Every structure is written in C-alpha cells, then in structure tokens.
Coordinates of C-alpha atoms in Angstrom, one line a residue:
M1 CA -73.3 11.7 70.6
E2 CA -70.6 13.8 71.8
E3 CA -70.3 11.8 75.0
Q4 CA -70.1 8.5 72.8
E5 CA -67.4 10.1 70.8
M6 CA -65.5 11.0 73.9
R7 CA -65.7 7.5 75.2
R8 CA -64.6 6.0 72.0
I9 CA -61.6 8.3 71.7
M10 CA -60.6 7.6 75.2
E11 CA -60.9 3.8 74.7
Q12 CA -58.8 4.3 71.6
K13 CA -56.0 6.2 73.5
R14 CA -56.1 3.6 76.3
R15 CA -55.6 0.8 73.8
E16 CA -52.7 2.7 72.1
K17 CA -50.9 3.2 75.5
L18 CA -51.3 -0.5 76.2
E19 CA -49.9 -1.4 72.9
D20 CA -47.0 0.9 73.3
K21 CA -46.3 -0.5 76.8
M22 CA -46.3 -4.0 75.4
A23 CA -44.1 -3.0 72.5
R24 CA -41.5 -1.4 74.9
Q25 CA -41.7 -4.6 77.2
R26 CA -40.9 -6.8 74.0
V27 CA -38.0 -4.6 73.1
L28 CA -36.6 -4.7 76.6
E29 CA -36.9 -8.6 76.6
D30 CA -35.2 -8.6 73.2
I31 CA -32.4 -6.5 74.6
Q32 CA -31.9 -8.8 77.6
R33 CA -31.9 -12.0 75.5
D34 CA -29.3 -10.4 73.3
R35 CA -27.1 -9.5 76.4
L36 CA -27.3 -12.9 77.7
A37 CA -26.6 -14.5 74.2
R38 CA -23.4 -12.2 73.9
Q39 CA -22.3 -12.9 77.5
E40 CA -22.6 -16.6 76.7
K41 CA -20.9 -16.3 73.3
F42 CA -17.9 -14.2 74.4
G43 CA -17.9 -15.2 78.2
G44 CA -17.0 -12.9 81.0
A45 CA -19.0 -10.2 82.5
P46 CA -21.7 -8.1 80.8
A47 CA -20.7 -5.2 78.7
A48 CA -21.6 -2.8 81.5
A49 CA -19.1 -4.0 83.8
A50 CA -16.2 -4.0 81.2
P51 CA -13.4 -1.7 82.2
A52 CA -12.8 1.4 80.2
P53 CA -10.2 1.4 77.4
T54 CA -6.7 2.9 78.2
P55 CA -5.9 5.8 76.0
V56 CA -2.8 5.9 73.8
V57 CA -1.6 8.0 70.8
E58 CA -1.8 5.1 68.3
T59 CA -5.1 5.4 66.3
A60 CA -4.5 3.3 63.2
P61 CA -3.7 -0.5 63.1
Q62 CA -0.8 -1.9 61.2
P63 CA -1.9 -3.6 57.9
E64 CA -2.3 -7.3 58.3
S65 CA -3.1 -10.2 56.1
S66 CA -6.7 -10.8 55.4
T67 CA -6.3 -14.5 56.2
S68 CA -4.8 -14.1 59.8
S69 CA -7.1 -13.9 62.6
K70 CA -5.6 -12.1 65.6
K71 CA -7.3 -12.1 68.8
Y72 CA -7.2 -8.6 70.4
E73 CA -7.3 -8.3 74.2
E74 CA -7.6 -4.5 74.5
C75 CA -8.8 -1.6 72.6
K76 CA -6.6 1.8 72.9
I77 CA -8.0 4.9 71.7
Q78 CA -6.5 8.3 72.0
T79 CA -7.6 11.7 70.5
L80 CA -5.2 14.6 70.2
V81 CA -7.0 17.5 68.7
Q82 CA -5.0 20.5 67.7
T83 CA -5.6 23.2 65.0
F84 CA -2.8 24.3 62.8
S85 CA -2.3 27.1 60.4
P86 CA -2.4 26.1 56.7
Q87 CA 1.1 27.6 56.3
E88 CA 2.6 25.5 59.1
E89 CA 4.7 22.6 58.0
L90 CA 3.9 18.9 58.5
A91 CA 6.8 18.8 60.9
A92 CA 4.8 21.1 63.4
V93 CA 2.2 18.4 63.5
R94 CA 4.9 15.7 64.0
L95 CA 6.5 17.9 66.9
Y96 CA 3.1 18.3 68.6
V97 CA 2.6 14.5 68.5
Q98 CA 6.0 13.9 70.0
L99 CA 5.3 16.3 72.9
H100 CA 1.8 15.1 73.6
R101 CA 2.0 11.4 73.1
T102 CA 1.4 9.0 76.2
D103 CA 2.5 5.7 74.7
G104 CA 6.2 5.9 75.0
S105 CA 8.9 7.0 72.6
E106 CA 8.7 4.5 70.0
S107 CA 9.1 5.8 66.4
F108 CA 5.8 6.5 64.6
G109 CA 4.6 7.8 61.1
L110 CA 1.9 10.1 60.1
M111 CA -0.8 9.2 57.6
T112 CA -4.2 10.1 56.3
T113 CA -6.9 7.5 55.4
Y114 CA -8.8 8.8 52.4
P115 CA -7.2 9.3 50.2
R116 CA -4.7 7.0 51.9
R117 CA -1.2 8.7 52.2
V118 CA 1.6 7.8 54.3
F119 CA 3.8 11.0 54.8
T120 CA 7.5 10.7 54.3
D121 CA 10.5 12.7 55.6
E122 CA 10.3 14.7 52.5
D123 CA 6.9 15.9 53.3
M124 CA 7.9 17.3 56.7
N125 CA 8.9 20.7 55.3
T126 CA 5.9 21.0 53.2
P127 CA 3.0 23.3 54.4
L128 CA -0.2 21.5 55.2
Q129 CA -2.0 23.4 52.4
A130 CA 0.3 22.1 49.8
L131 CA -0.1 18.6 51.1
G132 CA -4.0 18.9 50.6
L133 CA -4.6 18.8 54.3
V134 CA -6.9 22.1 54.4
P135 CA -9.5 23.0 55.4
S136 CA -9.6 20.1 57.6
A137 CA -8.0 16.7 57.8
V138 CA -7.6 13.8 60.2
I139 CA -4.1 12.6 60.5
F140 CA -3.4 9.3 62.1
V141 CA -0.3 8.4 64.1
V142 CA 1.0 4.8 63.4
K143 CA 3.7 3.0 65.2
K144 CA 6.5 1.9 62.8

C-alpha cells in the first residue's frame, strides 16, 4: 500500500512539473509574440536594444491641451535628492537646483503635484515647514 501511495505521489509530482513547464513555455511564447507585435507597431529595434535615456533636471512636463497629440522622441529623467531642514527657506532648494542642474541655465520654477502648487517669488523666503513640505515632499523643477 505504501509503495503504491509513493508511486501515485511521484506520478502526481511529475505531472505538476510537466504542467508548470508547459505553462512557463506558454508565457515565454506570449512575451515573444508581444515583443514582435510592439516592434511591428512602433518600428525600430526591440526594447532591449534601445539607448538609455539622457538625464536632465526637468521632471515635470509643461501643461498641454488634451486635444493636441505631440510625438516625443526622447525621455529625459533626472533625480536630484537632497534633504533640507524644515526651517530652511524654499530659496535654499532653488539654490541647490541651480548649482546641481545639468540642462543649462534656462529659467525654471518649483512646484508640487499633490496638492498642486506652483511656488512664486513670494514663497522663496518662507520656511519649508510653513509651506507644508514637511516631513517629506517631492518638489518638481519645471522649465518656464
């Protein structure tokens, strides 16, 4: 009896392994079909051969009308991470961005996304805590 039970368990495990192997193969085939479809749709080389994006300071796009469709040819991402004291003024953040940006010397503004707030010159002398940016906040740099 024990021997038959062991054979049955071994057979069940073998079937499960075979089913897992077939499921993995189906997933790999689906991925390959999806890659080929995307390559056909968008043209060009597969995603793995695409060049890495070039970093810049700008991390938030300018608002556009929802009816226009603009084609983008590149994606620029830059992350500046710095910790500031709650008592420091927003001007310290602006100065830090000015000193560490890599996209040139164009004018820029500072904003948060939620709640959306665009900081003005009057806000520059206000401590971060008074602006509601403590304990942690993400400030975006946008070109003007």
